[in-house]
Short mmCIF file of C-alpha atoms and ligand atoms in Angstrom, two decimals:
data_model
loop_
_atom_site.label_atom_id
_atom_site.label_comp_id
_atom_site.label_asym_id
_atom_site.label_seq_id
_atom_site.Cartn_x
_atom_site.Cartn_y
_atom_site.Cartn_z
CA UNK K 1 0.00 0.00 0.00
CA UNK K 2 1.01 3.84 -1.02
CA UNK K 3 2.26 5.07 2.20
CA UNK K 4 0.41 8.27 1.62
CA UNK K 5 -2.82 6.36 0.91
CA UNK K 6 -5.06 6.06 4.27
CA UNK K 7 -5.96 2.60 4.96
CA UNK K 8 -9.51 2.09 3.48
CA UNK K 9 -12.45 2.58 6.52
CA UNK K 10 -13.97 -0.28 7.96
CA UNK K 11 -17.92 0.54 8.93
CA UNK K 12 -18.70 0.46 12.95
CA UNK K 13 -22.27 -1.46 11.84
CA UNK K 14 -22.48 -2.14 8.35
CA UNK K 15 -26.31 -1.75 7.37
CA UNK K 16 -25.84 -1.45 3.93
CA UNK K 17 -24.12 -5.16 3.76
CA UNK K 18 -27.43 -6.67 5.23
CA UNK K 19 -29.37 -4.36 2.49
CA UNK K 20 -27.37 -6.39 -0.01
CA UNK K 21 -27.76 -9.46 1.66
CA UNK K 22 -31.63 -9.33 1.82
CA UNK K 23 -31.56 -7.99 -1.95
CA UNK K 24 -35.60 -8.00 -3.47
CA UNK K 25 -36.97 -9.71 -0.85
CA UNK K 26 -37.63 -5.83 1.10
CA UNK K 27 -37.73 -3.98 -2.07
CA UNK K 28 -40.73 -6.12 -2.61
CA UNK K 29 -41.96 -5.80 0.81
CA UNK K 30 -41.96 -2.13 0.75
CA UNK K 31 -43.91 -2.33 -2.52
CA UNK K 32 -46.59 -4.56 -1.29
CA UNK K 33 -47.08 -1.65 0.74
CA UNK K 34 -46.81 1.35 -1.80
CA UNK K 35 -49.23 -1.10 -3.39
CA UNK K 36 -52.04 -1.29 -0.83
CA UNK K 37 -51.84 1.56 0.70
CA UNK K 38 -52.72 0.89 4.26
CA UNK K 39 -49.63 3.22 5.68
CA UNK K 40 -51.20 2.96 9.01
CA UNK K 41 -52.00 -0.37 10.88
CA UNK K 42 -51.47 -2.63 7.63
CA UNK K 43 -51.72 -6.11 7.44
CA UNK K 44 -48.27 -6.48 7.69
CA UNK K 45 -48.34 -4.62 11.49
CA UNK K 46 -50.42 -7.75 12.47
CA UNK K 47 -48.31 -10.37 10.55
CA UNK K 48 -44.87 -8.50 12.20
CA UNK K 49 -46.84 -8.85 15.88
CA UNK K 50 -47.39 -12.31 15.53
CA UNK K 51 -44.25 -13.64 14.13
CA UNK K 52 -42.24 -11.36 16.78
CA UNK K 53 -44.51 -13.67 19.56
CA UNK K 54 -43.72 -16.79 18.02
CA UNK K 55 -39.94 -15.76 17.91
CA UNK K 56 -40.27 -14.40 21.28
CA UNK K 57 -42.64 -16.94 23.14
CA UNK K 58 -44.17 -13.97 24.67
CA UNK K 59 -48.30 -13.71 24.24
CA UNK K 60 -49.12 -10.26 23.14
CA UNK K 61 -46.91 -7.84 21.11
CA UNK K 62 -48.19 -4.59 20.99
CA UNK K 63 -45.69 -2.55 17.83
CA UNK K 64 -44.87 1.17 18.34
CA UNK K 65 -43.32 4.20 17.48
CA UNK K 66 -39.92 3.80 18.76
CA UNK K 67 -38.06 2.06 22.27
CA UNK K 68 -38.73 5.00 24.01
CA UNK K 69 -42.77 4.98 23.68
CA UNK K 70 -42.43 1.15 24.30
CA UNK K 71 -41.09 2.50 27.79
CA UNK K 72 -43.32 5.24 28.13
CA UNK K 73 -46.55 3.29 27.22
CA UNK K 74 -46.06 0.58 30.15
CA UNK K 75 -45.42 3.50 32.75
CA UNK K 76 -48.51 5.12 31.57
CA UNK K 77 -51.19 2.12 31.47
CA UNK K 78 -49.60 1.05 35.46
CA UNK K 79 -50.62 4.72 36.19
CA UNK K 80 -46.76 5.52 36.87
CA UNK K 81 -46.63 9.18 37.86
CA UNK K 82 -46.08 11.77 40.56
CA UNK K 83 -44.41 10.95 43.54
CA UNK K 84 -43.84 6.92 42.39
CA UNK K 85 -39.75 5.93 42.14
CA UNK K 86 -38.71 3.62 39.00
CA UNK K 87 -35.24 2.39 39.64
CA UNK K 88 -33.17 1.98 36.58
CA UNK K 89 -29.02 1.41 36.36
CA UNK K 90 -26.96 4.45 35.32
CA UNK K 91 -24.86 3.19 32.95
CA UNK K 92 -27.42 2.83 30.09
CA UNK K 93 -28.90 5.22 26.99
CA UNK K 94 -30.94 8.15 28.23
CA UNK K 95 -34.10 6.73 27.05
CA UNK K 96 -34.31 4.35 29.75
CA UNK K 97 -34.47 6.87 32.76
CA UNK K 98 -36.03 9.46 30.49
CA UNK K 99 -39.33 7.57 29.83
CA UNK K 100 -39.66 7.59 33.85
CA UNK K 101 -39.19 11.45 34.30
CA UNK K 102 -41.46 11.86 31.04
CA UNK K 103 -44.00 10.59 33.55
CA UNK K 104 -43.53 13.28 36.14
CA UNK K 105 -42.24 9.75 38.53
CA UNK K 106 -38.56 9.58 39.63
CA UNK K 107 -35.87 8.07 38.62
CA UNK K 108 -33.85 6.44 41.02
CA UNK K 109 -30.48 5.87 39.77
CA UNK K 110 -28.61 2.25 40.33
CA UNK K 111 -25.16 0.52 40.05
CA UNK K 112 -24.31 -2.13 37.79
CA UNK K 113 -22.08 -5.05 38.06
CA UNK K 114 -18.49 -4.76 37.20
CA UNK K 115 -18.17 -7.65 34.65
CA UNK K 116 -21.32 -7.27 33.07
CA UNK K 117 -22.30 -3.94 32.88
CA UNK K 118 -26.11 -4.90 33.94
CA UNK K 119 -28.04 -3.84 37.03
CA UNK K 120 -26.28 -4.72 40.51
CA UNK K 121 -28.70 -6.67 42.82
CA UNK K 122 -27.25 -5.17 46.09
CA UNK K 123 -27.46 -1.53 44.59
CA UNK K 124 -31.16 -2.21 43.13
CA UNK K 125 -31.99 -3.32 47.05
CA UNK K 126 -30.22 0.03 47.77
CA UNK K 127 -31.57 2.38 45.86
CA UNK K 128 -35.56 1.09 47.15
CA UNK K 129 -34.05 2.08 50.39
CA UNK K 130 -33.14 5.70 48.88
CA UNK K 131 -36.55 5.99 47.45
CA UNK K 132 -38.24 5.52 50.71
CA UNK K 133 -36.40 7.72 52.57
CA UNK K 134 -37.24 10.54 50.49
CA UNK K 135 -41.11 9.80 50.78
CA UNK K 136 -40.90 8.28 47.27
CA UNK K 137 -42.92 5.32 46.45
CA UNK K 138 -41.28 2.59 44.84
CA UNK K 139 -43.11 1.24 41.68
CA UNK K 140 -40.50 -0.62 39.54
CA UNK K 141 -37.37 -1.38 38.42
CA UNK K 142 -36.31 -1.20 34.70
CA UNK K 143 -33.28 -3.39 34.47
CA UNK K 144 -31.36 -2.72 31.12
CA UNK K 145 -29.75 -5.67 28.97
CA UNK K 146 -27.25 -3.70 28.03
CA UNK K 147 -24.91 -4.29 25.03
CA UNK K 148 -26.97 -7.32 24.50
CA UNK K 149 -26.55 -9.47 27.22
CA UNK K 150 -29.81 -9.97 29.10
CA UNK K 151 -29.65 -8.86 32.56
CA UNK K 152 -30.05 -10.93 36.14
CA UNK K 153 -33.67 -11.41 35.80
CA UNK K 154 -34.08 -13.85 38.52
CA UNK K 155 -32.27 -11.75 41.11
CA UNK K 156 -34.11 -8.94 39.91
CA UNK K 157 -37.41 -10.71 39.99
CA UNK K 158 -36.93 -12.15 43.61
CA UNK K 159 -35.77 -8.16 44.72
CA UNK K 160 -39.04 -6.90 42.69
CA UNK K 161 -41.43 -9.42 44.09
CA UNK K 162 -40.38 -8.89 47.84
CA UNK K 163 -40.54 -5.15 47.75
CA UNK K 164 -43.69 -4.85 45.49
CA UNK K 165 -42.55 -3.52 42.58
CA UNK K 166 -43.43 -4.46 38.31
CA UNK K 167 -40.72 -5.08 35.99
CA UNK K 168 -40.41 -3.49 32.98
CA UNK K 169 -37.11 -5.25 30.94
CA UNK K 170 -35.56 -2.34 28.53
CA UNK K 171 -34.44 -4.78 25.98
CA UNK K 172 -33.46 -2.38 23.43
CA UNK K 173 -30.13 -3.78 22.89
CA UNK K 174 -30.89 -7.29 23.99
CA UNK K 175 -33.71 -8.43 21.82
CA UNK K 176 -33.03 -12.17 20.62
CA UNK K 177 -30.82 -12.75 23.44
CA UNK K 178 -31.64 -15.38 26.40
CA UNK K 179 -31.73 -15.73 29.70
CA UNK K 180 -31.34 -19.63 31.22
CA UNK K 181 -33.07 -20.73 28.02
CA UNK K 182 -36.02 -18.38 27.75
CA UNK K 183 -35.73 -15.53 25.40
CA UNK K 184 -35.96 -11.96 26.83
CA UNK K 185 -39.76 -10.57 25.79
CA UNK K 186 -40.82 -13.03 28.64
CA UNK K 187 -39.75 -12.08 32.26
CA UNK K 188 -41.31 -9.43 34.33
CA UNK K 189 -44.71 -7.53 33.46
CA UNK K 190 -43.73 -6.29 30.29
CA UNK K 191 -40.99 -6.10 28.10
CA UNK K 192 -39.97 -3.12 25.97
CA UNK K 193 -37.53 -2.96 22.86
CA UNK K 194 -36.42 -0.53 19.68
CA UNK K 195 -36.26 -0.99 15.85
CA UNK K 196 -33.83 2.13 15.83
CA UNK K 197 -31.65 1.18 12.63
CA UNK K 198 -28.26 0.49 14.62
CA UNK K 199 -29.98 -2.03 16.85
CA UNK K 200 -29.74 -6.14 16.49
CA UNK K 201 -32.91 -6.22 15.01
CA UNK K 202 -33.50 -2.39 13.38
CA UNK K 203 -35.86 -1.24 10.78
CA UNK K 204 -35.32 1.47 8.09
CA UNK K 205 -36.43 4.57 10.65
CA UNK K 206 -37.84 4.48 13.69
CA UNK K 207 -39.46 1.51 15.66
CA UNK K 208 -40.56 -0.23 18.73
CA UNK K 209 -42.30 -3.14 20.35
CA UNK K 210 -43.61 -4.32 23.91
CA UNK K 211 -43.93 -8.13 25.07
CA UNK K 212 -45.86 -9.42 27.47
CA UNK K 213 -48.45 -12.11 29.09
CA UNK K 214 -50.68 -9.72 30.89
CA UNK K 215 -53.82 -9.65 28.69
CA UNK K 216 -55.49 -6.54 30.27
CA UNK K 217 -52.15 -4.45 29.83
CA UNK K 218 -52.04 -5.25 26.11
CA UNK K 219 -55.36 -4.05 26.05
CA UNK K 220 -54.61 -1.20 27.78
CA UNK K 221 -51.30 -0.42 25.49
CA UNK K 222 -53.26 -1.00 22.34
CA UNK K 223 -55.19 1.79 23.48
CA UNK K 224 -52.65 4.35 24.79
CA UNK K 225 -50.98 3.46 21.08
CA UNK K 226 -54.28 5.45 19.58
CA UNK K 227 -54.41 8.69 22.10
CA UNK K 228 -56.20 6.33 25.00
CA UNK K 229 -59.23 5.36 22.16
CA UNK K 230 -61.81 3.40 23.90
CA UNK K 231 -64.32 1.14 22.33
CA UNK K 232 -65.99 4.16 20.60
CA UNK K 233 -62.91 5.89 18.84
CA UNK K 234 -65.09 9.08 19.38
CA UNK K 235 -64.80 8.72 23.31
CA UNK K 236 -61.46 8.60 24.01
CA UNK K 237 -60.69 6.75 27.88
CA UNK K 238 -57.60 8.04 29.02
CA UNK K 239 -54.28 9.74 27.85
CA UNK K 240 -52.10 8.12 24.45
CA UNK K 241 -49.63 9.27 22.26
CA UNK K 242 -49.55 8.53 18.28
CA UNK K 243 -47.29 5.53 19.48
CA UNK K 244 -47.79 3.56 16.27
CA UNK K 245 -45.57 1.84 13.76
CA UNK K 246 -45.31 2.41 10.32
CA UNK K 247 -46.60 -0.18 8.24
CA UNK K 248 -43.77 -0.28 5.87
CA UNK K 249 -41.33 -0.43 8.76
CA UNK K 250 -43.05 -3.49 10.18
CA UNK K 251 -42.38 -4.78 6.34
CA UNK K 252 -39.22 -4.44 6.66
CA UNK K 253 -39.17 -6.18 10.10
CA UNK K 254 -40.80 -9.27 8.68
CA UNK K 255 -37.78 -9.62 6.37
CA UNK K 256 -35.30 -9.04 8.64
CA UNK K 257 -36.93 -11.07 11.39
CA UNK K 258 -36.58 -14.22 9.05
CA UNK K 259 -32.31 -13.48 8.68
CA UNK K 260 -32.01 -12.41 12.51
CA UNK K 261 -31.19 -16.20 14.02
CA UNK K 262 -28.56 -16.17 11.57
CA UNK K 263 -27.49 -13.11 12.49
CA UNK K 264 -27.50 -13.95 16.05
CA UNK K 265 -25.36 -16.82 15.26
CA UNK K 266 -22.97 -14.45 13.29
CA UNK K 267 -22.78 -11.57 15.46
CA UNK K 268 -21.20 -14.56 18.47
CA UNK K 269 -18.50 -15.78 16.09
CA UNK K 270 -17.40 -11.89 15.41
CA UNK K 271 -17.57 -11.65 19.47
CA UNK K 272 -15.50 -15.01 19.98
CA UNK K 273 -13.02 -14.00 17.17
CA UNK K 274 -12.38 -10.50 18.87
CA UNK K 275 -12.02 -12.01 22.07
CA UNK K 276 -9.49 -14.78 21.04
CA UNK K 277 -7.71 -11.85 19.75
CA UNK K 278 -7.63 -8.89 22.76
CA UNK K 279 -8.36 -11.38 25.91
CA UNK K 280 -5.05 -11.16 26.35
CA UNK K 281 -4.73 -7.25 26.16
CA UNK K 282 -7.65 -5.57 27.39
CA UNK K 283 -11.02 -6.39 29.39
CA UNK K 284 -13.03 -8.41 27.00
CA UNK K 285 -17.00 -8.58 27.78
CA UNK K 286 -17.93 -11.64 30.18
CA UNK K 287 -21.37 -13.08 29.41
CA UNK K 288 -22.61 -14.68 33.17
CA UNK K 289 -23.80 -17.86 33.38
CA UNK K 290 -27.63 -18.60 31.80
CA UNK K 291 -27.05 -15.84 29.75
CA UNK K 292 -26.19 -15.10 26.02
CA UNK K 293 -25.85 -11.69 24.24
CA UNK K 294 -26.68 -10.28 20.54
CA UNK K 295 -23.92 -8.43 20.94
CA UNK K 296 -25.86 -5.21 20.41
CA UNK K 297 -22.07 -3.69 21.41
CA UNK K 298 -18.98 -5.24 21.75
CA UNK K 299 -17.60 -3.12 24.42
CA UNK K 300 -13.91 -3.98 26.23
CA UNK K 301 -11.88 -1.94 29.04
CA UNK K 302 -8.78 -0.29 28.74
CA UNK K 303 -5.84 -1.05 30.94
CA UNK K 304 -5.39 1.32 33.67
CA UNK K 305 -3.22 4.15 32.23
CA UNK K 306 -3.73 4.35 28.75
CA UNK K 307 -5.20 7.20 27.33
CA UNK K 308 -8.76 6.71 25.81
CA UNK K 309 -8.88 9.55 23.65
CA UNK K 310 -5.46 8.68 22.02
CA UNK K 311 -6.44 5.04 21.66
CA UNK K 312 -9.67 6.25 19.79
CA UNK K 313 -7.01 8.66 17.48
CA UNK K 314 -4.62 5.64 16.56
CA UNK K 315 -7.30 3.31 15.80
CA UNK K 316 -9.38 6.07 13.66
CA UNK K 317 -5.87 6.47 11.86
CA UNK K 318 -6.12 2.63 10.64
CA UNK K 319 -9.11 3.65 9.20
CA UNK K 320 -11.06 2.02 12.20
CA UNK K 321 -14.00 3.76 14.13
CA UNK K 322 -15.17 3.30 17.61
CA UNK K 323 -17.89 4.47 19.50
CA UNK K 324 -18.09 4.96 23.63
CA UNK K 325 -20.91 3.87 24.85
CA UNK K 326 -21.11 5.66 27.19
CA UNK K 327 -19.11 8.60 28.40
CA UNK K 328 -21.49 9.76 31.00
CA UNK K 329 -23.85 7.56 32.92
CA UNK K 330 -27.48 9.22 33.07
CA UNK K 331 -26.72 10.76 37.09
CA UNK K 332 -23.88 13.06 35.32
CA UNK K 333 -25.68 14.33 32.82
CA UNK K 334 -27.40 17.85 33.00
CA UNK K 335 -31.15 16.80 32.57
CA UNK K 336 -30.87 13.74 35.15
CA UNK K 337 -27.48 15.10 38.18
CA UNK K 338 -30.77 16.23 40.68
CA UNK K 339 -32.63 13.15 40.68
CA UNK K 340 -31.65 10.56 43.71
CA UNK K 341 -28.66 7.75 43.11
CA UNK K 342 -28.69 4.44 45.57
CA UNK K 343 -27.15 5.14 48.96
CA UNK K 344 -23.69 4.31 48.44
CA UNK K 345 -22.96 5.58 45.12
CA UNK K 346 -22.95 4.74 42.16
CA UNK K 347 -18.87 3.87 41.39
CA UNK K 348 -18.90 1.14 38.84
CA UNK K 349 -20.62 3.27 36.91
CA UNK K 350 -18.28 6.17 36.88
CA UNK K 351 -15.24 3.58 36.42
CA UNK K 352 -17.13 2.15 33.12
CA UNK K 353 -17.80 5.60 32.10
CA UNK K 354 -13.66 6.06 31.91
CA UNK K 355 -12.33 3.27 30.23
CA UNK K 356 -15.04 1.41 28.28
CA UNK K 357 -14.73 1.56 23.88
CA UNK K 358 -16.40 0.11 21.45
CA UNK K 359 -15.56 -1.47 18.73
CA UNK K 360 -16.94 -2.26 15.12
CA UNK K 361 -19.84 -5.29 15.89
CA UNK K 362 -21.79 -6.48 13.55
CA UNK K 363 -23.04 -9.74 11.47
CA UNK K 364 -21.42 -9.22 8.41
CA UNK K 365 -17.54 -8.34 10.04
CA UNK K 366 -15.45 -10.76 7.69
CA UNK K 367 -11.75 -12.33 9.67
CA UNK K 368 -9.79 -10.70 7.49
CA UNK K 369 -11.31 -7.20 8.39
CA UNK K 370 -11.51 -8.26 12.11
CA UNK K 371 -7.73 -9.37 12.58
CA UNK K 372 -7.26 -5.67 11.03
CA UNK K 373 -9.24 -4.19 13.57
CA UNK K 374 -7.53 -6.62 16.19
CA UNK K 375 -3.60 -6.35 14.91
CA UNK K 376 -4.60 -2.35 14.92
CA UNK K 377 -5.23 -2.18 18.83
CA UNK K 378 -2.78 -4.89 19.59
CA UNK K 379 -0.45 -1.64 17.73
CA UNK K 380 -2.23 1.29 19.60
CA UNK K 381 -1.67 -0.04 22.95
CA UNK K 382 2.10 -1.16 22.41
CA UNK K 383 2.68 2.62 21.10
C1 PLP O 1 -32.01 2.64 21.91
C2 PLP O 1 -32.42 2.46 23.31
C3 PLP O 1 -33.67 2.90 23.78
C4 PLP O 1 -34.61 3.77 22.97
O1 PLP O 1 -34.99 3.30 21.74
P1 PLP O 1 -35.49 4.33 20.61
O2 PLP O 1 -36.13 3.42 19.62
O3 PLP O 1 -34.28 5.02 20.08
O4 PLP O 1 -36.46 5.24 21.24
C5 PLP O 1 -34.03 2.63 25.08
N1 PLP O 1 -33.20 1.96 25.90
C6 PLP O 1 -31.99 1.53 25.51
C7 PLP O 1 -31.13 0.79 26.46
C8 PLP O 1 -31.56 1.77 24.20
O5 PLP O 1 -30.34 1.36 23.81
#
């Protein structure tokens, strides 16, 4: 190679290689849809619905608007409001503690475990505590599965039951992933998860779904989707959004839905590959035991001492991006610092917030692009 020539890019998710992949088969899709013209609850928003319960083993999927309404929507049909607490970790995407202030409740901020980034029983138990004290009554806890890997959902359900509280899993990263055998979409009350393009399973805009077994909450949902329409659509019952999904997006989903096991499958052989490669070097993610990821991010730690920033810099100069996910948990940002953290603080999160970086994940990552990616921060931390 031309020493003056920069090494060609490598793609952090590579959407357009799953565009080629699924060819005709969503051109077609779409145009079933430019065909009939039912934009709005199509036939296809009922066909995606019952192939993602099939897929899921979960009873009722309601489709929405986006991850963030599939959040919202559950708060608002348990009546979530004023003067409740939801607990969720720290270390996650706004969206998750945002849907509980969008509901005037209060999020309680939690720790997560050091080795796999997901909710920390002991700081959940903690952070109920918090809530009390303040007057604050504890409602629910939205554990995250973050980067993929579902979250402790036994713990969390034996913590939950005991002190009262729903669970609402934010599965935005983890759909398709498992927890001792089940997939996620079927533990707690209700299950919530996005389409948003850069997710495992992502549509061509925006999208959303919630699972779950309660049959008088998917009524509820169903309703909240239309602005709260009761059985007259004239006499509307109670508060909604426009929480729907677009019909051609859910014909997309059907599409993609059919590839995703495959996906799965590919998307753990890029995550075994990488850490063969850096387990050596660096902090490589640990799935626990009973649980499997979909690798939503492959996310390692830096060595004490080396410089983030200037790992990013040497890696971008190979041509190869990364992403941190995320550089503040949701108790340093601006919009979240006065709400309450668990007693005891919240310092796994802050540590993670330091030295995690991403690194290009996704199904279609070929070895000879990966063992570029690898040899590059093999050369960026011997530097
Ligand atoms: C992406 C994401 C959401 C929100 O999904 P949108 O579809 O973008 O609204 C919620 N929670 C987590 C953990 C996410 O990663």
């Amino acid at each position: 190679m031309n020493q003056h020539m920069r090494p060609e890019p490598v793609p952090f998710i590579d959407i357009a290689a799953q565009r080629r992949r699924l060819g005709k088969t969503i051109d077609e899709a779409v145009a079933r849809v430019l065909a009939h013209c039912q934009f709005i609850n199509g036939p296809e928003v009922t066909a995606l619905e019952a192939a993602l319960a099939k897929f899921s083993g979960a009873r009722h999927v309601v489709s929405c608007a986006s991850g963030t309404d599939a959040l919202l929507m559950v708060l608002m049909a348990k009546q979530v409001g004023p003067g409740d607490a939801v607990l969720c970790p720290s270390f996650t995407f706004c969206a998750t503690g945002e849907a509980v202030a969008l509901t005037g409740a209060t999020p309680v901020f939690v720790d997560v475990d050091e080795a796999t980034f997901n909710i920390d029983a002991g700081s959940l138990t903690r952070g109920i505590a918090t809530a009390r004290h303040r007057g604050l009554k504890p409602r629910a806890v939205i554990p995250v599965d973050l980067f993929g890997q579902s979250a402790d959902h036994d713990a969390i359900a034996a913590i939950a039951a005991s002190e009262g509280l729903f669970v609402l899993d934010d599965a935005a990263q983890g759909f398709g992933a498992s927890y001792q055998g089940r997939r996620l979409g079927t533990f707690g009350l209700a299950t919530a998860t996005s389409f948003f393009p850069a997710k495992p399973l992502g549509c061509f805009g925006d999208g959303g779904a919630i699972f779950t077994d309660d049959d008088g909450l998917a009524e509820t949902l169903r309703s909240i989707r239309v602005h709260g329409q009761g059985a007259d659509k004239y006499d509307n019952v109670r508060l909604g959004l426009t929480g729907r999904l677009d019909t051609i997006q859910a014909a997309v989903l059907i599409e993609k839905l059919k590839i995703f096991e495959d996906e799965i499958a590919a998307r753990n052989a890029v995550a075994a590959r990488y850490s063969r490669g850096l387990g050596n070097l660096v902090t490589v993610p640990r799935l626990a035991p009973g649980c499997t990821s979909v690798w939503a991010q492959y996310t390692i730690r830096l060595p004490q001492g080396v410089d983030r920033d200037g790992f990013a810099a040497a890696l971008k100069a190979q041509g190869i991006p990364t992403a941190i996910y995320y550089t503040r948990s949701m108790h340093q940002q601006t919009a979240y610092r006065d709400f309450p953290v668990a007693d005891g603080g919240l310092p796994v999160s802050e540590r993670l917030s330091n030295d995690v970086i991403s690194l290009p994940m996704h199904a279609y990552l070929d070895a000879p692009t990966q063992a570029r990616i690898i040899e590059a921060v093999r050369g960026a931390l011997s530097a």
